[in-house]
mmCIF file of C-alpha atoms in Angstrom:
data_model
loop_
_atom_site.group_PDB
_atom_site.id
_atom_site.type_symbol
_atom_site.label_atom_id
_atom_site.label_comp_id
_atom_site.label_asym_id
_atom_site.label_seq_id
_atom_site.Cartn_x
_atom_site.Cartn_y
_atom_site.Cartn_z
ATOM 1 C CA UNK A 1 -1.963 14.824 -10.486
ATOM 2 C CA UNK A 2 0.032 11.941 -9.887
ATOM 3 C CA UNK A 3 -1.085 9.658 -7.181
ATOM 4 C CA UNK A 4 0.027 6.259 -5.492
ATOM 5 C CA UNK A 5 -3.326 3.921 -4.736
ATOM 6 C CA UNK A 6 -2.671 0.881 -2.077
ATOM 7 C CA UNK A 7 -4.796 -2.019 -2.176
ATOM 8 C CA UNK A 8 -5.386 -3.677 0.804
ATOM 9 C CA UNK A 9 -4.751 -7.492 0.268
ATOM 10 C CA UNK A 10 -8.352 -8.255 2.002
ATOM 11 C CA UNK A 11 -9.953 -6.829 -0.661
ATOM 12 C CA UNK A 12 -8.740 -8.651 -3.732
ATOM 13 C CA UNK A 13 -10.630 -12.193 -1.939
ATOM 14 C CA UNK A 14 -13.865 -9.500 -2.614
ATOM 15 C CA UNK A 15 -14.861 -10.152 -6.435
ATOM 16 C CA UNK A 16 -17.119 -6.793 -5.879
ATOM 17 C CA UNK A 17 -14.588 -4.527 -3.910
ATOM 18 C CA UNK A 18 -12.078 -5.334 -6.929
ATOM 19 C CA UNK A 19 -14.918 -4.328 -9.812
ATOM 20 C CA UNK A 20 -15.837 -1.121 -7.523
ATOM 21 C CA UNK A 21 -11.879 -0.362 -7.452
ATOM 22 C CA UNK A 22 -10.955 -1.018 -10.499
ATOM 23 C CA UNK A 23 -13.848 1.493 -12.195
ATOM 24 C CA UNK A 24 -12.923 4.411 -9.866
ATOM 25 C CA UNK A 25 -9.208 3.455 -10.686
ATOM 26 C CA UNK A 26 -10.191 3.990 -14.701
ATOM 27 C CA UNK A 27 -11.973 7.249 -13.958
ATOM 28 C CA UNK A 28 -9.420 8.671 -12.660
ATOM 29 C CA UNK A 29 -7.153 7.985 -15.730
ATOM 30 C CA UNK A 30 -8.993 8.979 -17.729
ATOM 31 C CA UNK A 31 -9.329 12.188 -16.309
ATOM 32 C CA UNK A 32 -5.522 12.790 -16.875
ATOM 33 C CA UNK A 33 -4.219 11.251 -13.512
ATOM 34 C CA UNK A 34 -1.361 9.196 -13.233
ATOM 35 C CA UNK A 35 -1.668 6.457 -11.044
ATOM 36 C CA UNK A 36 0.755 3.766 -9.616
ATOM 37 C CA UNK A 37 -1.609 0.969 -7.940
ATOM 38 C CA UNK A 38 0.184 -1.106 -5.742
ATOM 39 C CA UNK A 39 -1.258 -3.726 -3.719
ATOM 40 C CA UNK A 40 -0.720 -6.332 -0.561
ATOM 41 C CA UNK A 41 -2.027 -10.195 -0.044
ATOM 42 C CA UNK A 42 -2.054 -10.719 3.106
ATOM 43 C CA UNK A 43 -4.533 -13.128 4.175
ATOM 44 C CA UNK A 44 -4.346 -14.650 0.389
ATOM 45 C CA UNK A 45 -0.520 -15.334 0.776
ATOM 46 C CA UNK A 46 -1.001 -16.789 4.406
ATOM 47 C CA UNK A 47 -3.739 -19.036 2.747
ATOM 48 C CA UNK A 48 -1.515 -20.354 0.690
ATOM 49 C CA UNK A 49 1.151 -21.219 2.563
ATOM 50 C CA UNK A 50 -1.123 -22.979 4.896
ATOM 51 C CA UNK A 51 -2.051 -25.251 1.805
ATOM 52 C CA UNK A 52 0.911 -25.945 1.392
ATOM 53 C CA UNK A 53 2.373 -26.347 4.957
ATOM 54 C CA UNK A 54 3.962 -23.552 5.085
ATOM 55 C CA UNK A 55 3.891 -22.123 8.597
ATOM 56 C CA UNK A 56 3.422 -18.268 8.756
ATOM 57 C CA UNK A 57 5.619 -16.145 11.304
ATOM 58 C CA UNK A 58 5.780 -12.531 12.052
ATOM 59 C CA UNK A 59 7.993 -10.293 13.385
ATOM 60 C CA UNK A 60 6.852 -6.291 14.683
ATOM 61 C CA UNK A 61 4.537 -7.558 12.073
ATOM 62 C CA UNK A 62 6.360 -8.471 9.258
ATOM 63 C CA UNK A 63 6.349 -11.894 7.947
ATOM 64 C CA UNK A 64 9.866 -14.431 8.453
ATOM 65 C CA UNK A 65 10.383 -14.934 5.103
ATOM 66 C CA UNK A 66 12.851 -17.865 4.256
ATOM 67 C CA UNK A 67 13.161 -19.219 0.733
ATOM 68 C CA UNK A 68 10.011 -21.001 -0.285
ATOM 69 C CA UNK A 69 7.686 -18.749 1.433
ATOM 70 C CA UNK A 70 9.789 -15.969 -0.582
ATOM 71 C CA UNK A 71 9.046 -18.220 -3.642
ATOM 72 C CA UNK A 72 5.057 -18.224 -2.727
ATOM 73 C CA UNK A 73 4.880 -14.764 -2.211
ATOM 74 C CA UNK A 74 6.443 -14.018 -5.975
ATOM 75 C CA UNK A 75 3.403 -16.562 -6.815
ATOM 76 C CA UNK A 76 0.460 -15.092 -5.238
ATOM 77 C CA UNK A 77 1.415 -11.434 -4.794
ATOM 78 C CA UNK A 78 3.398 -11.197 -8.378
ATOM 79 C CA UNK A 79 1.225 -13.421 -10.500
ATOM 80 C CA UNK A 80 -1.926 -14.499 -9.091
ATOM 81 C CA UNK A 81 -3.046 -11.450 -7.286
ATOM 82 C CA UNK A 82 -1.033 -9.094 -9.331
ATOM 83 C CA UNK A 83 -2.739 -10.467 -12.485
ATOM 84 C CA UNK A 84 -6.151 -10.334 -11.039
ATOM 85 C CA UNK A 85 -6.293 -6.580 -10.164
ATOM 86 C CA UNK A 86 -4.732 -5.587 -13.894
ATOM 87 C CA UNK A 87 -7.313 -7.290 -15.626
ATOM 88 C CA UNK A 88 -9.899 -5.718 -13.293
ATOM 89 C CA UNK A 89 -8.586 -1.989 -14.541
ATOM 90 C CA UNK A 90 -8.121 -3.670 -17.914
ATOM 91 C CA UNK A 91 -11.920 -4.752 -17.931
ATOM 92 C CA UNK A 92 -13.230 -1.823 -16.573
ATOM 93 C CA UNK A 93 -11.475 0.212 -19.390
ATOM 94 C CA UNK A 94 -8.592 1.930 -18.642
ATOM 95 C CA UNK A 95 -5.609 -0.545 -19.865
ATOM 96 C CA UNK A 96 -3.459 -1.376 -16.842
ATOM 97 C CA UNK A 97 -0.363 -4.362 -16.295
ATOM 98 C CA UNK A 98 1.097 -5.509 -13.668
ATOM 99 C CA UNK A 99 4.532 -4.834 -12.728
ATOM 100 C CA UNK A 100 6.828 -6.464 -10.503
ATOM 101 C CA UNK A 101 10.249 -6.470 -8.706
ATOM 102 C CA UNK A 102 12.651 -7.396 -11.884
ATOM 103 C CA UNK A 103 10.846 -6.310 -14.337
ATOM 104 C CA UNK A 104 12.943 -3.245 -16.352
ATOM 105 C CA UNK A 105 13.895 -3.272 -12.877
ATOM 106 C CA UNK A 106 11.196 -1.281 -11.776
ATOM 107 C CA UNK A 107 11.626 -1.956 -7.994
ATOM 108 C CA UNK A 108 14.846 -2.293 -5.794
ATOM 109 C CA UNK A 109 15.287 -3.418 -2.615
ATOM 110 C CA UNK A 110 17.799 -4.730 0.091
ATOM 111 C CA UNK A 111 17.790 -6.674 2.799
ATOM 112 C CA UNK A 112 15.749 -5.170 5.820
ATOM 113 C CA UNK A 113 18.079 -4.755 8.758
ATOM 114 C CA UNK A 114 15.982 -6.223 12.297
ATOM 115 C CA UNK A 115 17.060 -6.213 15.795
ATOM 116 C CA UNK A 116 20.502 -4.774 14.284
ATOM 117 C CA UNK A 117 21.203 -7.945 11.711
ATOM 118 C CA UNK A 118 21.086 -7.947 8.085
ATOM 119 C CA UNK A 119 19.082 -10.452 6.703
ATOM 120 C CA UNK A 120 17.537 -12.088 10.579
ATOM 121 C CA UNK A 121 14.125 -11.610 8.489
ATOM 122 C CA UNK A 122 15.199 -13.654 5.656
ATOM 123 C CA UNK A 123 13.609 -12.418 2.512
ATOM 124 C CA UNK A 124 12.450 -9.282 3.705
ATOM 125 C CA UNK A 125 13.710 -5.582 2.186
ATOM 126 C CA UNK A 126 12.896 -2.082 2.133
ATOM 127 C CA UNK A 127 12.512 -0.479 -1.017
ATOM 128 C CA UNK A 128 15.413 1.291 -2.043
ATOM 129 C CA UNK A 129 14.484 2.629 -6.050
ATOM 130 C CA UNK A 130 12.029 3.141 -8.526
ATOM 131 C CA UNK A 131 12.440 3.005 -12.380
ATOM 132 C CA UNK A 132 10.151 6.061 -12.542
ATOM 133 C CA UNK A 133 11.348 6.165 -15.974
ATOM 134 C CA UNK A 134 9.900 3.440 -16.805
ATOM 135 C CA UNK A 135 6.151 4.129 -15.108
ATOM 136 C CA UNK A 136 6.532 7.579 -17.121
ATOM 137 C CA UNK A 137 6.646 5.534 -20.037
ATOM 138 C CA UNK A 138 3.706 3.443 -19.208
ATOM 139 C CA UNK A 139 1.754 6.837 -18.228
ATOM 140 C CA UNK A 140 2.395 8.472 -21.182
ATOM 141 C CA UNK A 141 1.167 5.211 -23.156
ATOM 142 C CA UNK A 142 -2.043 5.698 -20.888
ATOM 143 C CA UNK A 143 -1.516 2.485 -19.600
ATOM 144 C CA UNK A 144 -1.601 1.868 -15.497
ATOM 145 C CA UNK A 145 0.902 0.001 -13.790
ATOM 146 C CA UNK A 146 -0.007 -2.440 -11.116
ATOM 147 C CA UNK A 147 3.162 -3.204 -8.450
ATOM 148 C CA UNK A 148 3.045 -6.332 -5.994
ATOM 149 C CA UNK A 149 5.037 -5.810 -3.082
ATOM 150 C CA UNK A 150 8.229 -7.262 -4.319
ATOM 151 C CA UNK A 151 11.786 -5.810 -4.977
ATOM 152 C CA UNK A 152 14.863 -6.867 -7.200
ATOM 153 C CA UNK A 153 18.242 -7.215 -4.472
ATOM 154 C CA UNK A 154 21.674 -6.056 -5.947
ATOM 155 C CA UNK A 155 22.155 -9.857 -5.508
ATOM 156 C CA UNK A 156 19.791 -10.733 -7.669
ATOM 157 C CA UNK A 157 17.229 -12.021 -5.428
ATOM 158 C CA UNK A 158 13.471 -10.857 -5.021
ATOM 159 C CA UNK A 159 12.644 -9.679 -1.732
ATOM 160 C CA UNK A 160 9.241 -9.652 0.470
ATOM 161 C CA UNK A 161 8.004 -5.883 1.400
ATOM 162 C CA UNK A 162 5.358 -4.792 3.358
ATOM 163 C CA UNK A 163 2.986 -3.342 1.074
ATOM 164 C CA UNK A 164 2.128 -0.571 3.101
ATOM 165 C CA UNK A 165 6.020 0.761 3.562
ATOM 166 C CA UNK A 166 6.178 0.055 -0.289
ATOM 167 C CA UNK A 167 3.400 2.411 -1.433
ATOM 168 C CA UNK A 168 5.504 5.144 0.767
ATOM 169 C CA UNK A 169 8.306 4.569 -0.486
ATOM 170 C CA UNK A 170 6.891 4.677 -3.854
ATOM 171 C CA UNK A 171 5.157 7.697 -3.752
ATOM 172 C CA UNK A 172 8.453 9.592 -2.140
ATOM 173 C CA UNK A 173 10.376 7.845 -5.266
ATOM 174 C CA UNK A 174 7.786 9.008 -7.667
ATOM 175 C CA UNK A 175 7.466 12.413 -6.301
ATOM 176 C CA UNK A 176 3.415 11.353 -6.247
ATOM 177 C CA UNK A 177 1.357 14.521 -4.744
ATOM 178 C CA UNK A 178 -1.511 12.003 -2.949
ATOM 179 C CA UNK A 179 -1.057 8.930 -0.883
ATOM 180 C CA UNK A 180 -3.984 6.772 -0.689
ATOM 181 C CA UNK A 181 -4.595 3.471 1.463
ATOM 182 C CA UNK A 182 -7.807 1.449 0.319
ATOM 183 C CA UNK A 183 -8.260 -0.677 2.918
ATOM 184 C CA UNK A 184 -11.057 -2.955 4.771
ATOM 185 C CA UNK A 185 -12.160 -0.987 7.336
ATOM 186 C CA UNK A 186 -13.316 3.052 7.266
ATOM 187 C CA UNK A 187 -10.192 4.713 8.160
ATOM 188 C CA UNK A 188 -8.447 5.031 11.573
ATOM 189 C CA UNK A 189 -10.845 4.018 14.577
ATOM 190 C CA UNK A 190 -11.162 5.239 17.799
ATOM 191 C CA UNK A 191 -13.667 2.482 18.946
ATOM 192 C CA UNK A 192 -16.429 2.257 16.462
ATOM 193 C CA UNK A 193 -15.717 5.711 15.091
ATOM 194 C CA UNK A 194 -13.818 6.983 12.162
ATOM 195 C CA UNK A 195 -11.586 9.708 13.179
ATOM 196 C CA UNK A 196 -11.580 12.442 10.756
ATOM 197 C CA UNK A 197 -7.924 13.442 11.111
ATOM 198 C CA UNK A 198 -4.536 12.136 13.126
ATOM 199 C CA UNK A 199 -1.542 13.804 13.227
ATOM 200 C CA UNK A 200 1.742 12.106 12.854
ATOM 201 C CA UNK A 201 2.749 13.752 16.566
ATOM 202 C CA UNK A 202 0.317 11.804 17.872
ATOM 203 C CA UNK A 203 1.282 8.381 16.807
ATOM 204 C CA UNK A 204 3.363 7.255 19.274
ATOM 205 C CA UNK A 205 0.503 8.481 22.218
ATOM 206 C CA UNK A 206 -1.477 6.155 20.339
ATOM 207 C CA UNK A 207 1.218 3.204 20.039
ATOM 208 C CA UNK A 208 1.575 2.986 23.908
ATOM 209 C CA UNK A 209 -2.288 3.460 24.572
ATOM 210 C CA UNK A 210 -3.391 0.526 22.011
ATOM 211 C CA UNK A 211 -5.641 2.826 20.268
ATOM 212 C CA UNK A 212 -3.811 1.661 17.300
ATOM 213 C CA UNK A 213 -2.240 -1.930 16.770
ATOM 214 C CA UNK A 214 -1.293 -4.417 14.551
ATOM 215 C CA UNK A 215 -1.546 -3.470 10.744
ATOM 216 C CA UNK A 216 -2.416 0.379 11.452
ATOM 217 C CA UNK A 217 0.722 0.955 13.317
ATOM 218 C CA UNK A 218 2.884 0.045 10.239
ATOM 219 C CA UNK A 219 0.132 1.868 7.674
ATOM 220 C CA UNK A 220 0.366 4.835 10.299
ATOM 221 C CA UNK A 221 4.323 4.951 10.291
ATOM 222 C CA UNK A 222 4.331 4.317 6.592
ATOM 223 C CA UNK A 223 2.374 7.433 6.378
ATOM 224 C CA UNK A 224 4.298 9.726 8.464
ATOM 225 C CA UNK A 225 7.379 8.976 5.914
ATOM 226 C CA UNK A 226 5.514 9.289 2.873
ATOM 227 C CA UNK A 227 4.398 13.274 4.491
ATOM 228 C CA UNK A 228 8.337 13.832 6.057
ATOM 229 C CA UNK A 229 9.171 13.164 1.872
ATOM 230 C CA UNK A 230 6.767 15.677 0.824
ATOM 231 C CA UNK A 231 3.602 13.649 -0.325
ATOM 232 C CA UNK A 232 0.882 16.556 0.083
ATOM 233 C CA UNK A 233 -2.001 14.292 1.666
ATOM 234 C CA UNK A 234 -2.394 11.023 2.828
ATOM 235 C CA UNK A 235 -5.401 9.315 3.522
ATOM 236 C CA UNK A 236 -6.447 5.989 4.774
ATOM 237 C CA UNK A 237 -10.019 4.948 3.660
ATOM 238 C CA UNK A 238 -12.747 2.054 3.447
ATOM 239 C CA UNK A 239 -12.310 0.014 0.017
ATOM 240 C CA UNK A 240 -15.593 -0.957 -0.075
ATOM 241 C CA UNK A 241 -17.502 2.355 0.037
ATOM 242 C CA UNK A 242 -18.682 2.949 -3.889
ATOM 243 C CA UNK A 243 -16.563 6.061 -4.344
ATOM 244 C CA UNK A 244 -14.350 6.427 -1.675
ATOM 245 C CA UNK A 245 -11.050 6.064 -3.688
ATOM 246 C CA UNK A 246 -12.712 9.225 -5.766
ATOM 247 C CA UNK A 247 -13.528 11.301 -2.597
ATOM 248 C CA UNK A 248 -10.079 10.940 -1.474
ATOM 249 C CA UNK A 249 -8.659 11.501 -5.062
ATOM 250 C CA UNK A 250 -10.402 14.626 -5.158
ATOM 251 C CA UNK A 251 -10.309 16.011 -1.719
ATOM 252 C CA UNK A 252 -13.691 14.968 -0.139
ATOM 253 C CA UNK A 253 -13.449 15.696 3.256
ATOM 254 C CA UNK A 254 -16.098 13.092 4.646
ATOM 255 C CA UNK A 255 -14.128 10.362 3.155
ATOM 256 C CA UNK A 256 -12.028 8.018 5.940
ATOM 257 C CA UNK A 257 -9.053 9.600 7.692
ATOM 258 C CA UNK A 258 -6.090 11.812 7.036
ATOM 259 C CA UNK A 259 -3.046 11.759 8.299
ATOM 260 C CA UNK A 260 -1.464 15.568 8.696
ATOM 261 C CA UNK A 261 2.162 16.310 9.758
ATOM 262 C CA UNK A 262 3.466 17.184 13.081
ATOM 263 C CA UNK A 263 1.112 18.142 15.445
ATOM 264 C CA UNK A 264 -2.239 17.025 17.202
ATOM 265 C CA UNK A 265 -5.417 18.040 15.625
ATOM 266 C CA UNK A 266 -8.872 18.323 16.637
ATOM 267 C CA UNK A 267 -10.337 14.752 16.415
ATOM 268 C CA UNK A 268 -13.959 14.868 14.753
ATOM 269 C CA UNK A 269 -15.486 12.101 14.033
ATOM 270 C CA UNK A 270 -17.334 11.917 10.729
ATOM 271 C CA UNK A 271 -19.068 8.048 10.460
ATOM 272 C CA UNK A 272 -18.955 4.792 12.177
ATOM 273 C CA UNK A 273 -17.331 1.230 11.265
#
């Protein structure tokens, strides 16, 4: 089974979270699974630039990106935080690098288009392109690759992507069968509750009544692509929980929240926050 894995960005500042990850990440390897891990740095990145005065912006929640907080982002998300989770996979056993943007051009992008002009984001893009014959190359070596949320422009520049549009991108690119967001909190809430199941027809419902907001809305939306491209199941699940990235690898129904296609579904809630 081929699956894509996203790492929330939270929980790669959690030493224990990444160890927990990274051993459920090398089980499933080695089990015959080919994985694509790609990852975020949110709160890192913003860190960052705060050190060094680098004001933070967003926009429908993506981040302005102009030239030098482009160049911190290829820092933190490509090196630091890239690094960090590859040696993690590395240590627990399963041999794993870390991939980014230009390298063997493994991830394309262009300019995201906002508010109807090219480039009003700066650094920003929407991945276009995968070298999937390049991650075929690294499965077959049983090695897993471990993508930062950067992309290589036609002009040569390396662009900013929201991690959580990236991982659907890349698992419509890859043809991946599971889509699974690790992230740091249980799955989709309705108040303190973990609902079992959310359709993509009722996202919008949701939208307007602020059941969902902020980084959900674009996780949500990345989902509904990733299952309008033919990803079999998506799921959005606690990081933290010992084997919740193994639950939702292998179906476990008590595990977070997936998102289904098209229509409502009975809401049952299955744990609490």
């Amino acid at each position: 089974m081929r699956l894509v894995v996203k790492i929330a960005g939270a929980l790669l500042d959690d030493a224990a979270a990444v160890r927990n990850i990274a051993r459920q990440v090398t089980e499933l390897a080695q089990a015959g699974h080919e994985l694509l891990v790609v990852h975020g740095g949110g709160k890192i990145f913003t860190a960052a630039l705060a050190q060094m005065g680098i004001e933070s912006r967003f926009v429908a929640g993506l981040r302005v990106t102009d030239r030098a907080t482009r160049d911190v982002a290829v820092m933190v998300l490509g090196g630091l935080l890239n690094k960090r989770l590859a040696a993690a996979i590395s240590e627990a056993g399963q041999p794993a690098v870390g991939v980014s943007a230009g390298d063997a051009a493994c991830f394309l992008a262009e300019p995201l288009v906002y508010d109807e002009a090219v480039g009003s984001l700066g650094f920003v893009g929407y991945l276009t392109g995968v070298n999937l014959e390049f991650l075929e190359s690294l499965w077959r070596a049983g090695i897993v690759p471990v993508a930062s949320c950067l992309g290589l422009g036609a002009d040569g520049e390396l662009y900013n992507i929201n991690a959580d549009h990236m991982a659907a991108a890349s698992a419509e690119f890859i043809h991946a069968d599971r889509l699974i967001y690790l992230t740091d909190v249980a799955g989709v809430l309705d108040g303190e509750k973990v609902l079992k199941s959310v359709s993509t027809g009722e996202l919008d419902d949701m939208v307007r009544s602020n059941k969902v907001s902020g980084g959900m809305v674009l996780k949500l939306e990345a989902c509904k692509r990733a299952l309008g491209a033919g990803v079999s199941q998506v799921r959005i699940v606690g990081g933290t929980r010992p084997k919740a990235l193994l639950s939702a690898a292998n179906g476990g129904r008590a595990t977070g929240t997936r998102v289904v296609p098209m229509f409502p579904v009975e809401r049952t809630v299955v744990a609490s926050r």
